[in-house]
Short mmCIF file of C-alpha atoms in Angstrom, two decimals:
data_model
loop_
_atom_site.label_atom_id
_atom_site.label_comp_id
_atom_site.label_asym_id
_atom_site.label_seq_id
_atom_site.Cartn_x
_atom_site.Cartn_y
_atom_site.Cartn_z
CA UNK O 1177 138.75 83.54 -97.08
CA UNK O 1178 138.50 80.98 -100.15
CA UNK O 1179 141.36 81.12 -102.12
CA UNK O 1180 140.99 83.76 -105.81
CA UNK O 1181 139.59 81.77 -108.65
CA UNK O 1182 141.37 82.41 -111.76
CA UNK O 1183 139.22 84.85 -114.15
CA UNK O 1184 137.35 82.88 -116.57
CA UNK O 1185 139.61 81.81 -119.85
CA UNK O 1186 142.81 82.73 -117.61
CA UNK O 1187 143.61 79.32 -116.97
CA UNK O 1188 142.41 78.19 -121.08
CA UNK O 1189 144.91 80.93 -121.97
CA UNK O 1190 148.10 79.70 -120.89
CA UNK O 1191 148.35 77.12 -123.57
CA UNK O 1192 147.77 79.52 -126.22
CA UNK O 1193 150.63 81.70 -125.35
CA UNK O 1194 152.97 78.80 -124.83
CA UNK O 1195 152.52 78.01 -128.41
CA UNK O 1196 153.01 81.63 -129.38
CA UNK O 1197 156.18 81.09 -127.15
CA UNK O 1198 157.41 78.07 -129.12
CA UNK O 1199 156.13 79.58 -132.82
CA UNK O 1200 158.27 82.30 -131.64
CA UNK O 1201 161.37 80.28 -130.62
CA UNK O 1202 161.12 78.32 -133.62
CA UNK O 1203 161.24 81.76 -135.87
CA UNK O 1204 164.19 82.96 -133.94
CA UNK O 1205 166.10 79.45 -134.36
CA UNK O 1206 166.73 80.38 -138.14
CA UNK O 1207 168.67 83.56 -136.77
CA UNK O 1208 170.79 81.09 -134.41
CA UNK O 1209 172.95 80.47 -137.19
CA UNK O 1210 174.48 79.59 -140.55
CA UNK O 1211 172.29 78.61 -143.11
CA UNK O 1212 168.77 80.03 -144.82
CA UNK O 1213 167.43 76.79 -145.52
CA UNK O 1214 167.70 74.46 -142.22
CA UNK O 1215 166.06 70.95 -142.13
CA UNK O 1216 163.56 69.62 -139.59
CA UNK O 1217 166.51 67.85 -137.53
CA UNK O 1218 168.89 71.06 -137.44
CA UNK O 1219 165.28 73.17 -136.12
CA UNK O 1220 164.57 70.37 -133.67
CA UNK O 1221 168.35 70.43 -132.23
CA UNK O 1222 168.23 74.74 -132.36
CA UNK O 1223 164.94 74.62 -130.56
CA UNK O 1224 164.80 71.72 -128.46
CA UNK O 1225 161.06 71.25 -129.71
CA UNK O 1226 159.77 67.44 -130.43
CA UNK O 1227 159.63 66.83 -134.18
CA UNK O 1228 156.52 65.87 -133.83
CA UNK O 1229 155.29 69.50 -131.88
CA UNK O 1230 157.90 71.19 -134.90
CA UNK O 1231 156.25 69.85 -137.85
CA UNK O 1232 152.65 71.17 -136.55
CA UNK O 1233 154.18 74.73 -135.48
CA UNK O 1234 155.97 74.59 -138.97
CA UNK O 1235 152.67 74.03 -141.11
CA UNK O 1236 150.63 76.50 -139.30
CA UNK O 1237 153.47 79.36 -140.13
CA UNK O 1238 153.53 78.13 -143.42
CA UNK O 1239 149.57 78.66 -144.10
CA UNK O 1240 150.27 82.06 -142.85
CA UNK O 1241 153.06 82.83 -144.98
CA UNK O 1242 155.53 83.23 -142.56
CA UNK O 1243 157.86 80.14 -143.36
CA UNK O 1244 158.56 78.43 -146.69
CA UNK O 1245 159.01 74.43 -147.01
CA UNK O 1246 162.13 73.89 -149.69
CA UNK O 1247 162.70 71.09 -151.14
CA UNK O 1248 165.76 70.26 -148.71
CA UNK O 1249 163.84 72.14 -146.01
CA UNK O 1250 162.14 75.09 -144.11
CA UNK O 1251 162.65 78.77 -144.33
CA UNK O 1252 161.63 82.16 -143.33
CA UNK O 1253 158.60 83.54 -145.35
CA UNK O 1254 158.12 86.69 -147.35
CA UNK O 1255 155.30 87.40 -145.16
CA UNK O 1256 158.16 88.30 -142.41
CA UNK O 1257 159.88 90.48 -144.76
CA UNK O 1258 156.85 92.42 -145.32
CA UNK O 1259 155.67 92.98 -141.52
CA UNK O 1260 159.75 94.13 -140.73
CA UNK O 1261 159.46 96.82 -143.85
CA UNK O 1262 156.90 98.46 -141.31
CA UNK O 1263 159.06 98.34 -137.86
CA UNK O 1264 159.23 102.02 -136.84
CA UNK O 1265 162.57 101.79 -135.61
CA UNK O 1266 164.17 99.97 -138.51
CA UNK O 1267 163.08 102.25 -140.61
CA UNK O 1268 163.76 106.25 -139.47
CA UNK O 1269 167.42 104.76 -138.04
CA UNK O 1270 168.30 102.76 -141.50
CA UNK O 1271 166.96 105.65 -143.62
CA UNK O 1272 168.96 108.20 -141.40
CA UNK O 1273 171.88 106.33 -141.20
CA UNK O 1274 172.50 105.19 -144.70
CA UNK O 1275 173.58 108.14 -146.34
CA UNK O 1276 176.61 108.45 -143.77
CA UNK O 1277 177.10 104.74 -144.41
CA UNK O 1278 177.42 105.08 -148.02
CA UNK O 1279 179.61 108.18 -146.96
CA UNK O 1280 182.01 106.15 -145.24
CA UNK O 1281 182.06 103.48 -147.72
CA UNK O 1282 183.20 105.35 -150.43
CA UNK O 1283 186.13 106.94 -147.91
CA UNK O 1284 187.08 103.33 -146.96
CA UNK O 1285 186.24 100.64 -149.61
CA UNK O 1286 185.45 98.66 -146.60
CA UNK O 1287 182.58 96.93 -144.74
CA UNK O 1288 180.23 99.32 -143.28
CA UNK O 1289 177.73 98.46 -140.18
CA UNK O 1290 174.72 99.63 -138.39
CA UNK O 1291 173.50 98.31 -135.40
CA UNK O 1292 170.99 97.99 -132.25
CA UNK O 1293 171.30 96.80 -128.97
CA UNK O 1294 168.92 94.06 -128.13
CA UNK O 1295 169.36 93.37 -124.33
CA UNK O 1296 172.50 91.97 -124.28
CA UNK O 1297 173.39 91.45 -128.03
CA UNK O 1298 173.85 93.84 -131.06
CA UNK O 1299 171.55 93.33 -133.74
CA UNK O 1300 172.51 94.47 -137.19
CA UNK O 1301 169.98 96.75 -139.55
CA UNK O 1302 172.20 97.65 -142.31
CA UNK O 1303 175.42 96.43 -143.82
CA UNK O 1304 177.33 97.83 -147.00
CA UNK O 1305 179.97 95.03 -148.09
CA UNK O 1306 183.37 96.19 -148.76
CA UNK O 1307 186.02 95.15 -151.73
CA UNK O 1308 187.50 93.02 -149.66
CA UNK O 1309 186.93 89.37 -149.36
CA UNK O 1310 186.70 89.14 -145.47
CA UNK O 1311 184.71 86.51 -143.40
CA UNK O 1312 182.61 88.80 -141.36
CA UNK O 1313 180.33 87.23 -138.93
CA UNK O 1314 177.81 89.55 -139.38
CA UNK O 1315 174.79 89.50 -141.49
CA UNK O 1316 171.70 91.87 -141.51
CA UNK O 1317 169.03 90.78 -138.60
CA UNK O 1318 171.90 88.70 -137.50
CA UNK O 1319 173.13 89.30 -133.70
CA UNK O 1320 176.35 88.71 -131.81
CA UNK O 1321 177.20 89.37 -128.32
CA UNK O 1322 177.94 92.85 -127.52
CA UNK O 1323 181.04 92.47 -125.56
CA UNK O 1324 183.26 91.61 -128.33
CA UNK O 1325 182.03 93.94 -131.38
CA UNK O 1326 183.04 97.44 -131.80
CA UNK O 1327 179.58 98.19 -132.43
CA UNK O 1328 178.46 96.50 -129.41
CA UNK O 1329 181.00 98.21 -126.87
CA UNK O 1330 179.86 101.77 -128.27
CA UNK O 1331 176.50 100.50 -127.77
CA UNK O 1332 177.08 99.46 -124.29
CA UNK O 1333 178.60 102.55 -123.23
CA UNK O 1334 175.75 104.44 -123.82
CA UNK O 1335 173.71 102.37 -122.22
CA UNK O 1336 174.46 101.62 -117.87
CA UNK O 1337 171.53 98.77 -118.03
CA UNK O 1338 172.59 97.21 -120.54
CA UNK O 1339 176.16 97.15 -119.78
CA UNK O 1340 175.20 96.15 -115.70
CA UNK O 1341 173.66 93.07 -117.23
CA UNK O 1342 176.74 91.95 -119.18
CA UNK O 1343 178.77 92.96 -115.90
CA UNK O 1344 176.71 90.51 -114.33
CA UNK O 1345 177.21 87.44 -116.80
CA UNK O 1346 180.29 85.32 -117.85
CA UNK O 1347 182.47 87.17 -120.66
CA UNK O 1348 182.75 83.86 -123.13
CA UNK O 1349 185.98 84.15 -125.47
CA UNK O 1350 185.06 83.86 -129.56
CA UNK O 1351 188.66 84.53 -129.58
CA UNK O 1352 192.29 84.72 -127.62
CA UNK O 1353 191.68 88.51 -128.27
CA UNK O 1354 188.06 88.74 -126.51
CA UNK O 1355 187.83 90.90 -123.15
CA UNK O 1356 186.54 87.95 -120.74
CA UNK O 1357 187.80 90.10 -117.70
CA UNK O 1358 184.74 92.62 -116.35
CA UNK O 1359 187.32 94.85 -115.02
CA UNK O 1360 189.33 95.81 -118.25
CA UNK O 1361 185.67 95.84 -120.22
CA UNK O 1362 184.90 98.54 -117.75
CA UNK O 1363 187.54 100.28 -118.53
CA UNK O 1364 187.15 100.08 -122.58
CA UNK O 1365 183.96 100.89 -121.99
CA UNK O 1366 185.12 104.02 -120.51
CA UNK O 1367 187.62 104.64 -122.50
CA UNK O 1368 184.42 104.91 -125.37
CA UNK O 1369 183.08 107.57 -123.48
CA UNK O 1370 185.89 109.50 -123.38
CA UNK O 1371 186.73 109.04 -127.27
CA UNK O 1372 183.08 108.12 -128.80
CA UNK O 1373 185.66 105.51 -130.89
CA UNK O 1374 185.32 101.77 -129.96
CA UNK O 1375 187.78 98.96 -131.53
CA UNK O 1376 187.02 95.09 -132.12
CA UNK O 1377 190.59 94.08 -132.76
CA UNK O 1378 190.22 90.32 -133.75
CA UNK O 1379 188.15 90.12 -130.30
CA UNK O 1380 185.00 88.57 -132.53
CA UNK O 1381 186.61 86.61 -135.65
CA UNK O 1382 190.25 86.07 -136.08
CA UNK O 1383 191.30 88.19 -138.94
CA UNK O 1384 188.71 91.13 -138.65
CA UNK O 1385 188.99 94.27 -136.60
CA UNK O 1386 186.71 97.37 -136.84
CA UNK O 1387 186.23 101.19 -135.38
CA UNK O 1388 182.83 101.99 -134.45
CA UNK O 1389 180.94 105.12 -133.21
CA UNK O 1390 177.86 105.37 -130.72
CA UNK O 1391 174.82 107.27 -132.55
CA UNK O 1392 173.73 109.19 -128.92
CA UNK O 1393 170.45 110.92 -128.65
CA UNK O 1394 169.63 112.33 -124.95
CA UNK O 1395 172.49 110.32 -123.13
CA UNK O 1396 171.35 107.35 -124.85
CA UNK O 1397 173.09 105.49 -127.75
CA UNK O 1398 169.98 104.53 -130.15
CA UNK O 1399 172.80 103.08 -132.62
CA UNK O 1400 176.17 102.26 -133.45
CA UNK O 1401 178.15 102.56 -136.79
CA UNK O 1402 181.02 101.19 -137.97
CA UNK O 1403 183.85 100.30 -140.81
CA UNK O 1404 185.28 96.48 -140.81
CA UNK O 1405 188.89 95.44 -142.39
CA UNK O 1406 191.65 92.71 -142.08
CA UNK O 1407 194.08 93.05 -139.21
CA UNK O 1408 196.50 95.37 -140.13
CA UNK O 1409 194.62 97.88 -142.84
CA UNK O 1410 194.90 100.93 -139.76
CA UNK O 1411 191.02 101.18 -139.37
CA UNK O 1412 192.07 103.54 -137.08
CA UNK O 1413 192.89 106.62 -139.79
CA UNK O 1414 188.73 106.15 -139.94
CA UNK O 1415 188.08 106.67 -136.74
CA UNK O 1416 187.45 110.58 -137.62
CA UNK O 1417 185.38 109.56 -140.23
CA UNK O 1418 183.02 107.12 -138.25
CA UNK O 1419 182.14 109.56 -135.74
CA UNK O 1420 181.30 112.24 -137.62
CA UNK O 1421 179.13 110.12 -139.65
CA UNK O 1422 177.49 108.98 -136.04
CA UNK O 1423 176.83 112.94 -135.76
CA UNK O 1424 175.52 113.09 -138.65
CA UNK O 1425 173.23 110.47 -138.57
CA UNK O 1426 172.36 111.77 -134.49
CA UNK O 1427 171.31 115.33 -136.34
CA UNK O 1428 169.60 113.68 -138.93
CA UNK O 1429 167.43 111.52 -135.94
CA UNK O 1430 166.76 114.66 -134.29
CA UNK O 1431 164.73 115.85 -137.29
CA UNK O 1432 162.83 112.19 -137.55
CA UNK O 1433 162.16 111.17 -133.80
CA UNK O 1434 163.07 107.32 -133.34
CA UNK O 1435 162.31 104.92 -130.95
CA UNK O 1436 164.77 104.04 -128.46
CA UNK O 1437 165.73 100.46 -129.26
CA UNK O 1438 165.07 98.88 -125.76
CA UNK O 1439 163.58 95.13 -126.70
CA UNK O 1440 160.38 94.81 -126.03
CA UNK O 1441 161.07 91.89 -123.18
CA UNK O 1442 163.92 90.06 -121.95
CA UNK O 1443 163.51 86.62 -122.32
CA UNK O 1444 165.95 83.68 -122.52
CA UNK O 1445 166.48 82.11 -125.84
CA UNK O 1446 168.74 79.72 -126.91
CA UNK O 1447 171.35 80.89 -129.66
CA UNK O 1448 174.23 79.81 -131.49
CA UNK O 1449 176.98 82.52 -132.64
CA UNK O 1450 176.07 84.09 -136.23
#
């Protein structure tokens, strides 16, 4: 039998999507890091792309709206704020969530998070900044890994796939506090279970430790919340306080449905710490 010819276009296709691929990449390489406004070098060293193949990506996003040439540079477009005001899950989880969050902020004076998971990163939708003057690493739409964030460990335990596929990967220190041993994240993570409290203690950024709470629907932790403070402030007198505002905000979902937030494709991409 002759071999299968490929459907007509198939084969005229694959081009196409590899530049969607690389438009993509070059979106999510302003996430990757510090800085709003990053210059054609710093995009070409985040994304590995040819300045040449960069500079024709970056002027097709900009007719659309979706990236902004500076004067010292590139960044993200208004366009992008505009298509993220109408993600589903962004919305019904911030708009639940931020009345707790505002609840906990005025019992704390501290930083207040929410989060997603995002295969094997937490993604932050929401962040109230505290009184104090503390170098947080976090940043809304910003991610970090989840093994070493409160948020991300109450996220994790709520979710066996997710946490399997950290099991399965190196634990990389940020820190000398950072859990880099499977075994003893196993047993945090069940430890979060038990409690619904997580802890970051300086296992992120020197200097910053945090309780958190897993926002569970159905078995499944759609979202984690959480208060930030310098070593030493005893975040753990809010631990009370951060899970009742997680079953608050889990009460509040049941009345507006939300997706769970299970990315839409795991894919590789290349990433710097935020």
């Amino acid at each position: 039998m002759a071999p299968q010819q490929p459907r007509s276009g198939e084969r005229a296709s694959r081009p196409g999507i590899e530049v969607i691929n690389r438009a993509v990449d070059l979106l999510a390489a302003f996430t990757q890091g510090p800085g709003s406004v990053l210059t054609l070098a710093e995009l070409a060293r985040r994304t590995g792309l040819p300045k040449p193949t960069l500079h024709r990506l970056l002027a097709a996003l900009e007719v659309q709206g979706l990236v902004d040439r500076t004067a010292s540079g590139y960044q993200l477009g208004i366009r992008l704020f505009e298509l993220g005001e109408h993600v589903p899950r962004k919305h019904k989880l911030r708009e639940a969530a931020l009345p707790f969050m505002q609840d906990l902020f005025e019992a704390s004076h501290d930083t207040v998070h929410l989060a997603v998971l995002d295969g094997t990163d937490v993604v932050y939708l929401e962040r109230i900044h505290g009184h104090r003057a503390l170098n947080v690493a976090s940043r809304v739409g910003g991610r970090l890994p989840a093994h070493c964030t409160g948020v991300g460990k109450a996220l994790l335990a709520y979710n066996p796939e997710a946490a399997l596929r950290v099991m399965a990967m190196p634990l990389p220190p940020r820190t000398a506090y950072t859990i880099t041993s499977h075994q003893v994240l196993a047993e945090e993570l069940q430890r979060i279970r038990q409690t619904g409290i997580s802890y970051d203690r300086e296992e992120n950024s020197l200097g910053i430790t945090c309780v958190a709470a897993p926002i569970v629907v159905d078995g499944h932790a759609v979202g984690a919340v959480s208060v930030t403070s310098a070593p030493g402030s005893d975040v753990e007198r809010y631990a009370s306080a951060v899970r009742t505002a997680a079953l608050g905000i889990r009460r509040s979902l049941g009345r507006t449905p939300i997706l769970h937030p299970t990315p839409p494709r795991a894919r590789a991409s290349k990433k710097e710490p935020t």
